[in-house]
Amino acid sequence: MPPETAPASNPTGPDEAPAALVLMGGGARTAYQAGVLHALSTLLSLQGGVANQRFPFQILVGTSAGALNATFLASHASEGLQAFGQLASFWSTLHSSQVYKLKVPAWIRSSRIAAALLLSQQVRAQQSLLDNTPLIDTLHRVISLSRIDLALQNRTLRALAVTASSYSSGVHWTFCQMAADRQAALWSRPGRRAEFQPITIEHLMASSALPFLFPSTPLWVDGHREFFGDGSMRQSSPLSPAVHLGASKVLVIGVGQPERAGFTGNGPSVSGRPTLGAIAGHAMASVFQDTLQADVEQTQRISKTMHQMPREIAALMPYRPVDVLAIAPSQSLDALAQAHAGELPASTYNALAGLGALGAKSSPGGAALASYLLFEPGFVKALMALGEHDAYARRDELLTFFSPAFGRAGGG
């Protein structure tokens, strides 16, 4: 995959070093992002001064549940740093019943074969395992779309972008909302395209439609209707939208981890065949994480090379460097999910137990699938606490990222 670099000119405005926030997907795991950002708001607030109270990102890019976080922040951006506190408050009170519904009998947990047959019948009947209509009501309640437009018009924000993957064409689409007088050039690459559209709840439902778990959502592109699923699928270059929209520096928060619990060591997942739940969790982890690390590393390498060039030579290049700071969990979210699995709604718990998707004590990786569905306060607050811990551990890097000299001196 060729690296994505930024055009030499900034088509979206005169800002010296516009900062972008890229939020990756991961279902309930994305509560971790709320913790990182809440800590970031505290760090910036302690710096004092009016400038450090403003909303620090001009470009917001989100995928899957990360798109929900990005759009929530866009609707609160005019409140400055308080937007991050609002996001943390939202996650702290969230429950699975506000995201999805699942009705299965209690006996389903007693037989994996029966569980697989019953759940497969349900998938065939409604084209998904879960009913996510509660999420529609939740998003309408907490996100004001009109306030997004206001933040764009008053230039608190430069752009909001949400990604989704088309089941109809296989193309990965980025939907961009910008003020009419600041629109950047759209892009079209093999397998991925962009289009200007006001972001709606339908875009968020499409971007967060976890494969097999949530139903596809129809959207209009190029004048016709296509059906979309989770934006993490076929996402070959997660940083690309931020780069194309003019970012000079990018903070990206993922929710994966380099080595997942249960796929190393001497647990049952190594010595015996993995359960269906363990396979599903591994597949989900691949969807949500694999391309991010490679994209970040490529962008950092190119930027470092350009920063080391003499200015005269760098000025002749058709690209400019983009500095990237990436943050991801320092601990296993699989193990964390396993510790909180008992908080799941009874029907979800029974279904996952029937599929062997809650893991054994010696194999927390088997609980990976549960970690995407655990929208419950105990797990959410543990994720947010981990996010705050990881952000404070990288305090100096975060504060340097927002230093005016960062984009000129190099970072990431």
Coordinates of C-alpha atoms in Angstrom, one line a residue:
M1 CA 0.0 0.0 0.0
P2 CA 1.6 3.3 -1.0
P3 CA 1.9 5.8 1.8
E4 CA -0.6 8.7 1.9
T5 CA 1.0 12.1 2.2
A6 CA -0.4 15.6 2.3
P7 CA -0.5 18.0 -0.7
A8 CA 1.9 20.8 -0.5
S9 CA -0.8 23.5 -0.2
N10 CA -3.5 23.7 2.4
P11 CA -6.7 24.1 0.5
T12 CA -9.0 24.6 3.6
G13 CA -7.7 27.8 5.1
P14 CA -4.9 29.9 6.5
D15 CA -4.3 28.1 9.8
E16 CA -0.6 27.4 10.3
A17 CA -0.9 23.8 11.7
P18 CA -4.5 22.5 11.8
A19 CA -4.8 19.6 14.2
A20 CA -6.9 16.5 13.4
L21 CA -8.4 14.0 15.7
V22 CA -8.8 10.5 14.2
L23 CA -11.0 8.1 16.3
M24 CA -10.9 4.4 15.3
G25 CA -13.7 2.0 15.7
G26 CA -14.3 -0.8 18.2
G27 CA -17.8 -0.9 19.6
A28 CA -17.9 -0.5 23.4
R29 CA -14.1 -0.4 23.5
T30 CA -14.2 3.2 22.2
A31 CA -15.1 4.4 25.7
Y32 CA -11.3 4.3 26.1
Q33 CA -11.2 7.3 23.7
A34 CA -13.4 9.3 26.1
G35 CA -10.9 8.7 28.9
V36 CA -7.9 9.7 26.9
L37 CA -9.7 12.9 25.7
H38 CA -11.0 13.7 29.2
A39 CA -7.4 13.6 30.5
L40 CA -6.2 15.7 27.6
S41 CA -8.8 18.4 28.4
T42 CA -7.4 18.5 32.0
L43 CA -3.8 18.8 30.8
L44 CA -4.7 21.6 28.4
S45 CA -6.8 23.4 30.9
L46 CA -3.9 23.4 33.4
Q47 CA -1.8 25.2 30.9
G48 CA -3.9 28.3 31.4
G49 CA -4.8 31.1 28.9
V50 CA -7.8 31.5 26.7
A51 CA -6.2 29.6 23.7
N52 CA -5.9 26.5 25.8
Q53 CA -9.6 26.5 26.7
R54 CA -10.7 26.4 23.1
F55 CA -11.6 23.2 21.3
P56 CA -8.1 22.0 20.2
F57 CA -9.0 20.1 17.0
Q58 CA -10.1 21.7 13.7
I59 CA -10.7 18.4 11.9
L60 CA -12.6 15.4 13.3
V61 CA -12.5 12.0 11.6
G62 CA -14.3 9.0 12.9
T63 CA -14.9 5.4 12.0
S64 CA -17.5 3.0 13.4
A65 CA -18.1 3.8 17.1
G66 CA -15.3 6.3 16.7
A67 CA -17.5 8.2 14.3
L68 CA -20.1 8.4 17.1
N69 CA -17.5 10.0 19.4
A70 CA -16.2 12.3 16.7
T71 CA -19.8 13.5 15.8
F72 CA -20.7 14.0 19.4
L73 CA -17.6 16.1 19.9
A74 CA -18.4 18.1 16.7
S75 CA -21.9 18.9 18.2
H76 CA -20.2 20.2 21.4
A77 CA -17.1 21.8 19.9
S78 CA -18.4 25.3 20.5
E79 CA -18.2 24.6 24.2
G80 CA -14.4 24.3 24.1
L81 CA -12.7 21.8 26.4
Q82 CA -16.0 21.1 28.1
A83 CA -16.9 19.0 25.0
F84 CA -14.6 16.3 26.3
G85 CA -16.2 16.3 29.7
Q86 CA -19.6 16.0 28.0
L87 CA -18.4 12.9 26.1
A88 CA -17.1 11.3 29.3
S89 CA -20.5 12.0 31.0
F90 CA -22.4 10.4 28.1
W91 CA -20.3 7.2 28.2
S92 CA -20.5 7.0 32.0
T93 CA -24.3 6.6 31.9
L94 CA -24.6 4.4 28.9
H95 CA -26.1 0.9 29.0
S96 CA -26.4 -1.8 26.4
S97 CA -30.2 -1.4 26.2
Q98 CA -29.5 2.1 24.8
V99 CA -27.5 0.5 21.9
Y100 CA -29.1 -2.8 21.0
K101 CA -31.7 -5.5 21.8
L102 CA -31.4 -9.3 21.7
K103 CA -34.1 -11.8 22.6
V104 CA -33.0 -15.4 23.1
P105 CA -34.1 -18.1 25.6
A106 CA -32.0 -18.8 28.7
W107 CA -31.4 -22.4 27.7
I108 CA -29.3 -21.2 24.7
R109 CA -26.2 -21.1 26.9
S110 CA -26.3 -24.9 27.5
S111 CA -25.5 -26.0 24.0
R112 CA -23.1 -24.4 21.5
I113 CA -24.8 -26.3 18.6
A114 CA -28.2 -25.1 19.6
A115 CA -26.9 -21.6 20.2
A116 CA -25.3 -21.5 16.7
L117 CA -28.5 -22.8 15.0
L118 CA -30.8 -20.4 16.8
L119 CA -28.7 -17.4 16.3
S120 CA -28.1 -18.2 12.6
Q121 CA -31.9 -18.4 12.1
Q122 CA -32.2 -15.0 13.7
V123 CA -29.5 -13.5 11.5
R124 CA -31.3 -14.9 8.4
A125 CA -34.6 -13.5 9.5
Q126 CA -33.4 -9.9 10.3
Q127 CA -30.0 -9.8 8.4
S128 CA -28.2 -9.3 11.7
L129 CA -27.8 -10.8 15.1
L130 CA -28.8 -7.7 17.1
D131 CA -31.5 -5.0 16.7
N132 CA -29.7 -1.6 17.0
T133 CA -32.8 0.6 16.8
P134 CA -32.2 1.8 20.4
L135 CA -29.0 3.4 19.2
I136 CA -31.0 5.6 16.8
D137 CA -33.0 7.0 19.7
T138 CA -29.8 7.5 21.8
L139 CA -28.0 9.4 19.0
H140 CA -31.0 11.6 18.3
R141 CA -31.1 12.5 22.0
V142 CA -27.4 13.3 22.5
I143 CA -26.2 14.7 19.2
S144 CA -27.4 18.1 17.8
L145 CA -26.8 18.1 14.1
S146 CA -27.5 21.8 13.8
R147 CA -24.8 22.6 16.3
I148 CA -22.3 20.8 14.0
D149 CA -23.2 23.2 11.2
L150 CA -22.8 26.1 13.6
A151 CA -19.3 25.0 14.7
L152 CA -18.3 24.8 11.0
Q153 CA -19.8 28.2 10.2
N154 CA -18.1 30.0 13.1
R155 CA -14.8 28.2 12.2
T156 CA -14.5 26.4 15.5
L157 CA -14.2 23.4 13.2
R158 CA -12.9 23.0 9.7
A159 CA -14.3 19.5 8.9
L160 CA -16.1 16.5 10.2
A161 CA -15.6 13.2 8.3
V162 CA -17.3 9.8 8.8
T163 CA -16.3 6.7 7.0
A164 CA -18.4 3.7 6.0
S165 CA -18.0 0.6 3.8
S166 CA -20.4 -0.1 0.9
Y167 CA -21.6 -3.7 0.8
S168 CA -23.1 -2.8 -2.6
S169 CA -19.9 -1.7 -4.4
G170 CA -17.1 -2.6 -2.1
V171 CA -15.9 1.0 -2.0
H172 CA -14.9 2.6 1.2
W173 CA -16.5 6.0 1.4
T174 CA -15.6 9.1 3.5
F175 CA -18.5 11.5 4.0
C176 CA -17.3 15.0 4.7
Q177 CA -19.2 18.0 6.1
M178 CA -17.5 21.4 5.7
A179 CA -18.6 25.0 5.4
A180 CA -19.3 25.7 1.8
D181 CA -16.5 28.3 1.5
R182 CA -13.8 26.0 3.0
Q183 CA -14.3 22.8 1.1
A184 CA -11.2 20.9 0.1
A185 CA -10.7 18.9 -3.1
L186 CA -12.4 15.6 -3.0
W187 CA -10.4 12.5 -3.6
S188 CA -10.8 9.2 -5.3
R189 CA -8.4 6.3 -4.9
P190 CA -8.8 2.6 -5.8
G191 CA -11.4 1.3 -3.5
R192 CA -12.0 4.5 -1.5
R193 CA -13.7 7.7 -2.3
A194 CA -15.0 10.9 -0.7
E195 CA -18.2 12.9 -1.0
F196 CA -19.5 16.1 0.6
Q197 CA -22.7 15.3 2.6
P198 CA -24.1 16.8 5.8
I199 CA -23.5 14.1 8.5
T200 CA -26.8 12.6 9.7
I201 CA -27.7 9.9 12.2
E202 CA -28.0 7.5 9.2
H203 CA -24.3 8.1 8.4
L204 CA -23.5 7.2 12.0
M205 CA -25.6 4.1 11.9
A206 CA -24.0 3.0 8.6
S207 CA -20.4 3.6 9.9
S208 CA -21.1 1.7 13.2
A209 CA -22.9 -1.3 11.7
L210 CA -20.7 -4.0 13.0
P211 CA -20.6 -6.9 10.4
F212 CA -23.1 -9.7 11.2
L213 CA -24.0 -8.0 14.5
F214 CA -25.9 -4.9 13.2
P215 CA -27.9 -4.5 10.0
S216 CA -26.7 -2.6 7.0
T217 CA -27.9 1.0 6.5
P218 CA -28.8 2.6 3.1
L219 CA -27.1 5.8 2.0
W220 CA -27.2 7.8 -1.2
V221 CA -23.9 8.2 -3.1
D222 CA -23.4 9.3 -6.7
G223 CA -27.1 9.7 -7.1
H224 CA -28.1 6.2 -6.2
R225 CA -28.7 4.1 -3.0
E226 CA -26.1 1.7 -1.7
F227 CA -26.1 -0.4 1.5
F228 CA -23.3 0.3 4.0
G229 CA -21.7 -1.4 7.0
D230 CA -18.9 -0.7 9.5
G231 CA -16.4 1.8 8.3
S232 CA -13.5 -0.3 9.6
M233 CA -14.0 -2.9 6.9
R234 CA -11.7 -2.4 3.9
Q235 CA -10.2 0.7 5.6
S236 CA -6.7 0.6 4.0
S237 CA -5.6 4.1 5.0
P238 CA -7.2 5.4 8.2
L239 CA -5.2 8.6 8.3
S240 CA -6.0 9.5 4.7
P241 CA -9.2 11.6 5.3
A242 CA -7.4 13.8 7.9
V243 CA -4.5 14.3 5.5
H244 CA -6.7 15.2 2.5
L245 CA -8.7 17.6 4.7
G246 CA -5.6 19.7 5.4
A247 CA -4.3 18.4 8.7
S248 CA -0.7 19.2 9.6
K249 CA -0.7 17.0 12.7
V250 CA -2.9 14.1 13.7
L251 CA -3.7 12.6 17.0
V252 CA -5.1 9.1 16.4
I253 CA -6.7 7.0 19.2
G254 CA -7.2 3.3 18.5
V255 CA -8.6 0.7 20.8
G256 CA -6.6 -2.4 19.7
Q257 CA -3.5 -3.8 21.2
P258 CA -0.3 -5.2 19.7
E259 CA -0.6 -8.6 21.5
R260 CA -4.0 -9.8 22.4
A261 CA -4.7 -11.9 25.5
G262 CA -5.4 -15.5 25.0
F263 CA -3.5 -16.0 21.7
T264 CA -0.2 -16.5 23.5
G265 CA 0.9 -18.6 26.4
N266 CA -0.4 -22.0 27.4
G267 CA -4.2 -21.4 27.6
P268 CA -6.8 -23.5 25.9
S269 CA -7.0 -21.2 22.9
V270 CA -3.5 -22.4 22.1
S271 CA -3.5 -26.1 23.1
G272 CA -7.0 -26.8 21.7
R273 CA -9.3 -25.6 18.9
P274 CA -10.5 -22.0 19.4
T275 CA -14.2 -21.6 20.1
L276 CA -16.5 -19.8 17.6
G277 CA -16.5 -16.8 19.9
A278 CA -12.7 -16.7 20.0
I279 CA -12.6 -16.9 16.2
A280 CA -15.2 -14.1 15.9
G281 CA -13.2 -12.0 18.4
H282 CA -10.0 -12.5 16.4
A283 CA -11.8 -11.5 13.2
M284 CA -13.2 -8.4 14.8
A285 CA -9.8 -7.4 16.1
S286 CA -8.4 -7.8 12.6
V287 CA -11.1 -5.6 11.2
F288 CA -10.6 -2.8 13.7
Q289 CA -6.8 -2.7 14.1
D290 CA -4.6 -4.2 11.5
T291 CA -4.3 -1.3 9.1
L292 CA -3.9 1.5 11.6
Q293 CA -0.4 0.6 12.9
A294 CA 1.0 0.2 9.3
D295 CA -0.5 3.5 8.2
V296 CA 0.8 5.4 11.3
E297 CA 4.3 4.0 10.8
Q298 CA 4.4 4.9 7.1
T299 CA 3.2 8.4 7.7
Q300 CA 5.7 8.9 10.6
R301 CA 8.6 7.6 8.4
I302 CA 7.8 9.9 5.5
S303 CA 7.3 12.9 7.8
K304 CA 10.6 12.2 9.6
T305 CA 12.4 12.0 6.3
M306 CA 11.0 15.3 5.1
H307 CA 11.8 17.1 8.4
Q308 CA 15.4 16.0 8.0
M309 CA 15.7 17.4 4.4
P310 CA 17.2 20.8 3.9
R311 CA 14.4 23.4 3.7
E312 CA 15.3 24.3 0.1
I313 CA 14.9 20.7 -1.0
A314 CA 11.7 20.1 1.0
A315 CA 10.2 23.2 -0.5
L316 CA 10.5 21.6 -4.0
M317 CA 8.7 18.4 -2.9
P318 CA 5.0 18.2 -4.0
Y319 CA 4.1 17.1 -0.4
R320 CA 4.3 18.3 3.1
P321 CA 5.0 16.3 6.3
V322 CA 2.1 15.3 8.6
D323 CA 3.1 14.6 12.2
V324 CA 1.3 11.8 13.9
L325 CA 0.8 10.9 17.6
A326 CA -0.9 7.6 18.2
I327 CA -2.3 6.3 21.4
A328 CA -3.7 2.8 22.1
P329 CA -4.5 0.8 25.2
S330 CA -1.5 -0.3 27.3
Q331 CA -3.4 -3.2 28.8
S332 CA -5.5 -6.1 27.4
L333 CA -9.1 -5.1 26.8
D334 CA -10.0 -8.7 26.3
A335 CA -9.0 -9.5 29.9
L336 CA -10.8 -6.4 31.1
A337 CA -14.0 -7.4 29.3
Q338 CA -13.8 -10.9 30.8
A339 CA -13.7 -9.4 34.3
H340 CA -16.9 -7.4 33.5
A341 CA -18.8 -10.0 31.4
G342 CA -21.3 -10.5 34.2
E343 CA -22.6 -7.0 33.5
L344 CA -24.0 -7.9 30.1
P345 CA -27.7 -8.1 29.6
A346 CA -28.9 -11.7 30.4
S347 CA -29.9 -12.5 26.8
T348 CA -26.5 -11.3 25.5
Y349 CA -24.6 -13.1 28.2
N350 CA -26.5 -16.3 27.4
A351 CA -25.9 -16.0 23.7
L352 CA -22.2 -15.4 24.1
A353 CA -21.9 -18.1 26.6
G354 CA -23.6 -20.5 24.3
L355 CA -21.1 -19.6 21.5
G356 CA -18.1 -20.0 23.9
A357 CA -17.5 -16.3 23.6
L358 CA -16.8 -15.4 27.2
G359 CA -13.5 -17.1 27.5
A360 CA -11.9 -19.2 30.3
K361 CA -9.9 -17.7 33.1
S362 CA -6.7 -19.0 31.4
S363 CA -7.9 -17.7 28.0
P364 CA -9.2 -14.1 28.3
G365 CA -8.9 -13.7 24.5
G366 CA -12.1 -15.8 24.2
A367 CA -13.9 -12.8 25.6
A368 CA -12.8 -10.5 22.8
L369 CA -16.2 -10.5 21.1
A370 CA -17.9 -9.5 24.4
S371 CA -15.7 -6.5 24.6
Y372 CA -17.4 -4.9 21.6
L373 CA -20.8 -5.3 23.1
L374 CA -20.2 -4.4 26.8
F375 CA -21.9 -1.0 26.9
E376 CA -22.3 -1.2 30.7
P377 CA -21.0 1.3 33.3
G378 CA -18.5 -1.0 35.0
F379 CA -16.6 -1.9 31.8
V380 CA -17.0 1.6 30.4
K381 CA -15.6 3.3 33.5
A382 CA -12.7 0.8 33.6
L383 CA -11.9 1.6 29.9
M384 CA -12.1 5.4 30.6
A385 CA -9.8 5.0 33.6
L386 CA -7.3 3.2 31.5
G387 CA -7.6 5.9 28.8
E388 CA -6.9 8.6 31.4
H389 CA -4.0 6.6 32.8
D390 CA -2.4 6.2 29.3
A391 CA -2.9 9.8 28.5
Y392 CA -1.2 11.0 31.7
A393 CA 1.6 8.6 31.1
R394 CA 2.3 10.4 27.8
R395 CA 1.7 13.9 29.1
D396 CA 4.8 15.4 27.6
E397 CA 4.1 14.0 24.2
L398 CA 0.5 15.3 24.3
L399 CA 1.5 18.8 25.4
T400 CA 4.2 18.9 22.8
F401 CA 1.7 17.9 20.1
F402 CA -0.3 21.1 20.8
S403 CA 2.8 23.3 21.0
P404 CA 2.8 25.8 18.1
A405 CA 6.4 24.7 17.3
F406 CA 5.4 21.0 17.0
G407 CA 4.5 21.0 13.3
R408 CA 7.6 22.9 12.3
A409 CA 10.1 21.0 14.4
G410 CA 8.6 17.5 13.8
G411 CA 6.8 15.1 16.0
G412 CA 5.3 11.6 16.3

